[in-house]
Amino acid sequence: MKYLEALYQQYKEQKKNPIPEIEDIETDKNKLKNKFMELQQTLKENTQTKPVLEFGEIYYLISERGIPMFFMINGELEGSSQNLYSVYKVSDFVDFATEEDFIFELNGLPYMVETWNEFYIPLEEIEKAVYIGKLSDEDIDLLLKILDEGIKIPPEKRGLSILEEGYFIQNRFKEDEVEDVKEYKARIFEYFDDLEEKQSKQVIYIPPERLEKQLLAAGEEKTVYRGKNFTLFYNKEEKVLELEPDEELIDKPAVVEIFGEKHEFENFPKVIQIAIPEEFKDNINIDYIGQNIIIKEVR
């Protein structure tokens, strides 16, 4: 118990200084000091991230709050405009492992995947992290079964069984690990809001032949068109048109006519996306399109 208490204090100290100078604390395997020296050398040697993110890859990052952390790539969240990835926190303090932690070895050092501590991080932040390595094929196959199929972690790959309500150092460690990534966990709500917003948008497609007669010189530089009861925007980043009706039309029965083609809505949405044919995405006359849009409320 004294050993775990001393190790826990060392764990807390590491957050203040990612590679601290520590006193020798004997373990059954190695001295912690040697462990950190080897880790430090590993970080110096691995200074490049990989271009393709794969399940089982391990990265090292110091968060905006200055907290050092390892994490493992799980996968990209489908439909995320932020290129958000699901990841699991990884720790090298395997002495605190419980039956929910998956223990593995990488670069000659022991680590554990905290299967209970999932969080979310955008690609741009992952690209700033240090690539440490990847789990072995055997560990990847086993971990996928654990995460996807719910099988138990084998005894040789997990830690001790600890009562959740007990006052154990392992539980204090878990609380700290969750606290370290709380702001990353909250990003899942932004993702759901983003999905909800996308799902609330209706998409209408313009046939390519409708744009063949447009005069580019007359309005290709414009990005906004104001109609009788709507505003049309050109989203250059996503290369789509976004039609926003006047407020009095929202949630009312209405018909939008685009180049003579009618689209009926029982509850007119706040935004309608108008997809541009691929060959015209970089060359559109928003005035020409806007003049061919009519919205009528159904009374």
Short mmCIF file of N, CA and C in Angstrom, two decimals, residues 145-204:
data_model
loop_
_atom_site.label_atom_id
_atom_site.label_comp_id
_atom_site.label_asym_id
_atom_site.label_seq_id
_atom_site.Cartn_x
_atom_site.Cartn_y
_atom_site.Cartn_z
N LYS A 145 -12.55 -7.34 -30.10
CA LYS A 145 -13.58 -8.23 -29.56
C LYS A 145 -14.07 -7.73 -28.21
N ILE A 146 -13.16 -7.20 -27.43
CA ILE A 146 -13.52 -6.68 -26.10
C ILE A 146 -14.43 -5.47 -26.23
N LEU A 147 -14.09 -4.57 -27.15
CA LEU A 147 -14.86 -3.33 -27.31
C LEU A 147 -16.15 -3.54 -28.09
N ASP A 148 -16.10 -4.37 -29.13
CA ASP A 148 -17.26 -4.53 -30.02
C ASP A 148 -18.21 -5.64 -29.58
N GLU A 149 -17.64 -6.71 -29.05
CA GLU A 149 -18.46 -7.86 -28.69
C GLU A 149 -18.70 -7.99 -27.20
N GLY A 150 -18.00 -7.18 -26.42
CA GLY A 150 -18.22 -7.18 -24.98
C GLY A 150 -17.63 -8.35 -24.22
N ILE A 151 -16.65 -9.04 -24.83
CA ILE A 151 -16.03 -10.15 -24.09
C ILE A 151 -15.13 -9.59 -22.99
N LYS A 152 -14.91 -10.37 -21.98
CA LYS A 152 -14.09 -9.92 -20.85
C LYS A 152 -12.62 -9.94 -21.21
N ILE A 153 -11.88 -9.02 -20.61
CA ILE A 153 -10.43 -8.99 -20.82
C ILE A 153 -9.83 -10.19 -20.12
N PRO A 154 -8.98 -10.97 -20.81
CA PRO A 154 -8.36 -12.14 -20.18
C PRO A 154 -7.56 -11.75 -18.94
N PRO A 155 -7.48 -12.62 -17.93
CA PRO A 155 -6.78 -12.31 -16.67
C PRO A 155 -5.36 -11.80 -16.87
N GLU A 156 -4.64 -12.38 -17.84
CA GLU A 156 -3.25 -11.99 -18.05
C GLU A 156 -3.10 -10.63 -18.72
N LYS A 157 -4.23 -10.05 -19.21
CA LYS A 157 -4.17 -8.77 -19.90
C LYS A 157 -4.87 -7.67 -19.11
N ARG A 158 -5.26 -7.94 -17.86
CA ARG A 158 -6.00 -6.95 -17.09
C ARG A 158 -5.42 -6.81 -15.70
N GLY A 159 -5.99 -5.84 -14.94
CA GLY A 159 -5.54 -5.61 -13.58
C GLY A 159 -6.44 -6.28 -12.56
N LEU A 160 -6.46 -5.72 -11.34
CA LEU A 160 -7.20 -6.29 -10.23
C LEU A 160 -8.69 -5.94 -10.30
N SER A 161 -9.51 -6.77 -9.68
CA SER A 161 -10.93 -6.47 -9.52
C SER A 161 -11.09 -5.60 -8.28
N ILE A 162 -11.61 -4.39 -8.47
CA ILE A 162 -11.73 -3.43 -7.38
C ILE A 162 -13.19 -3.00 -7.24
N LEU A 163 -13.71 -2.95 -6.01
CA LEU A 163 -15.06 -2.46 -5.79
C LEU A 163 -15.13 -0.97 -6.10
N GLU A 164 -16.13 -0.58 -6.88
CA GLU A 164 -16.24 0.81 -7.28
C GLU A 164 -16.48 1.75 -6.10
N GLU A 165 -17.20 1.26 -5.09
CA GLU A 165 -17.52 2.13 -3.96
C GLU A 165 -16.43 2.13 -2.89
N GLY A 166 -15.43 1.29 -3.08
CA GLY A 166 -14.37 1.21 -2.07
C GLY A 166 -13.38 2.36 -2.18
N TYR A 167 -12.70 2.67 -1.06
CA TYR A 167 -11.71 3.74 -1.06
C TYR A 167 -10.36 3.15 -1.45
N PHE A 168 -10.21 2.89 -2.74
CA PHE A 168 -8.98 2.32 -3.26
C PHE A 168 -8.24 3.37 -4.09
N ILE A 169 -6.94 3.25 -4.12
CA ILE A 169 -6.14 4.17 -4.92
C ILE A 169 -6.54 4.06 -6.39
N GLN A 170 -6.86 2.85 -6.83
CA GLN A 170 -7.27 2.66 -8.22
C GLN A 170 -8.48 3.51 -8.59
N ASN A 171 -9.42 3.65 -7.65
CA ASN A 171 -10.60 4.47 -7.92
C ASN A 171 -10.25 5.95 -7.96
N ARG A 172 -9.34 6.37 -7.11
CA ARG A 172 -8.88 7.76 -7.16
C ARG A 172 -8.17 8.03 -8.49
N PHE A 173 -7.40 7.06 -8.92
CA PHE A 173 -6.70 7.16 -10.20
C PHE A 173 -7.71 7.31 -11.34
N LYS A 174 -8.78 6.51 -11.32
CA LYS A 174 -9.80 6.59 -12.37
C LYS A 174 -10.45 7.98 -12.41
N GLU A 175 -10.77 8.50 -11.24
CA GLU A 175 -11.38 9.83 -11.17
C GLU A 175 -10.46 10.87 -11.78
N ASP A 176 -9.18 10.76 -11.49
CA ASP A 176 -8.21 11.71 -12.04
C ASP A 176 -8.11 11.58 -13.56
N GLU A 177 -8.12 10.35 -14.05
CA GLU A 177 -8.00 10.11 -15.48
C GLU A 177 -9.20 10.68 -16.24
N VAL A 178 -10.38 10.56 -15.68
CA VAL A 178 -11.58 11.13 -16.31
C VAL A 178 -11.52 12.65 -16.27
N GLU A 179 -11.08 13.19 -15.16
CA GLU A 179 -10.96 14.64 -15.02
C GLU A 179 -10.00 15.22 -16.05
N ASP A 180 -8.94 14.49 -16.36
CA ASP A 180 -7.93 14.97 -17.30
C ASP A 180 -8.50 15.23 -18.69
N VAL A 181 -9.55 14.50 -19.07
CA VAL A 181 -10.07 14.60 -20.44
C VAL A 181 -11.52 15.07 -20.47
N LYS A 182 -11.99 15.71 -19.43
CA LYS A 182 -13.40 16.09 -19.35
C LYS A 182 -13.82 17.01 -20.49
N GLU A 183 -12.94 17.94 -20.89
CA GLU A 183 -13.30 18.86 -21.97
C GLU A 183 -13.38 18.13 -23.31
N TYR A 184 -12.60 17.05 -23.45
CA TYR A 184 -12.66 16.26 -24.68
C TYR A 184 -13.92 15.40 -24.72
N LYS A 185 -14.35 14.93 -23.58
CA LYS A 185 -15.58 14.14 -23.52
C LYS A 185 -16.78 14.98 -23.92
N ALA A 186 -16.78 16.24 -23.53
CA ALA A 186 -17.92 17.13 -23.81
C ALA A 186 -18.11 17.37 -25.30
N ARG A 187 -17.09 17.09 -26.10
CA ARG A 187 -17.19 17.36 -27.53
C ARG A 187 -18.20 16.45 -28.23
N ILE A 188 -18.59 15.37 -27.58
CA ILE A 188 -19.59 14.50 -28.19
C ILE A 188 -20.92 15.22 -28.33
N PHE A 189 -21.20 16.17 -27.42
CA PHE A 189 -22.44 16.93 -27.50
C PHE A 189 -22.42 17.88 -28.69
N GLU A 190 -21.25 18.46 -28.99
CA GLU A 190 -21.11 19.30 -30.17
C GLU A 190 -21.34 18.47 -31.43
N TYR A 191 -20.84 17.22 -31.39
CA TYR A 191 -21.00 16.32 -32.54
C TYR A 191 -22.48 16.01 -32.78
N PHE A 192 -23.22 15.72 -31.71
CA PHE A 192 -24.65 15.43 -31.84
C PHE A 192 -25.41 16.66 -32.34
N ASP A 193 -25.03 17.84 -31.83
CA ASP A 193 -25.68 19.07 -32.29
C ASP A 193 -25.42 19.29 -33.77
N ASP A 194 -24.18 18.98 -34.19
CA ASP A 194 -23.80 19.13 -35.59
C ASP A 194 -24.62 18.19 -36.47
N LEU A 195 -24.77 16.94 -36.02
CA LEU A 195 -25.56 15.96 -36.77
C LEU A 195 -27.02 16.39 -36.87
N GLU A 196 -27.54 16.86 -35.75
CA GLU A 196 -28.93 17.29 -35.73
C GLU A 196 -29.16 18.44 -36.70
N GLU A 197 -28.20 19.36 -36.75
CA GLU A 197 -28.32 20.50 -37.66
C GLU A 197 -28.29 20.04 -39.11
N LYS A 198 -27.39 19.07 -39.40
CA LYS A 198 -27.29 18.57 -40.77
C LYS A 198 -28.57 17.84 -41.18
N GLN A 199 -29.11 17.05 -40.24
CA GLN A 199 -30.31 16.28 -40.53
C GLN A 199 -31.52 17.19 -40.73
N SER A 200 -31.48 18.38 -40.11
CA SER A 200 -32.60 19.31 -40.23
C SER A 200 -32.58 20.04 -41.57
N LYS A 201 -31.46 19.97 -42.28
CA LYS A 201 -31.35 20.63 -43.56
C LYS A 201 -31.87 19.72 -44.69
N GLN A 202 -32.65 20.30 -45.57
CA GLN A 202 -33.10 19.59 -46.76
C GLN A 202 -32.12 19.88 -47.89
N VAL A 203 -31.94 18.90 -48.78
CA VAL A 203 -31.01 19.07 -49.89
C VAL A 203 -31.76 18.93 -51.21
N ILE A 204 -31.57 19.89 -52.08
CA ILE A 204 -32.16 19.87 -53.42
C ILE A 204 -31.02 19.91 -54.43
#
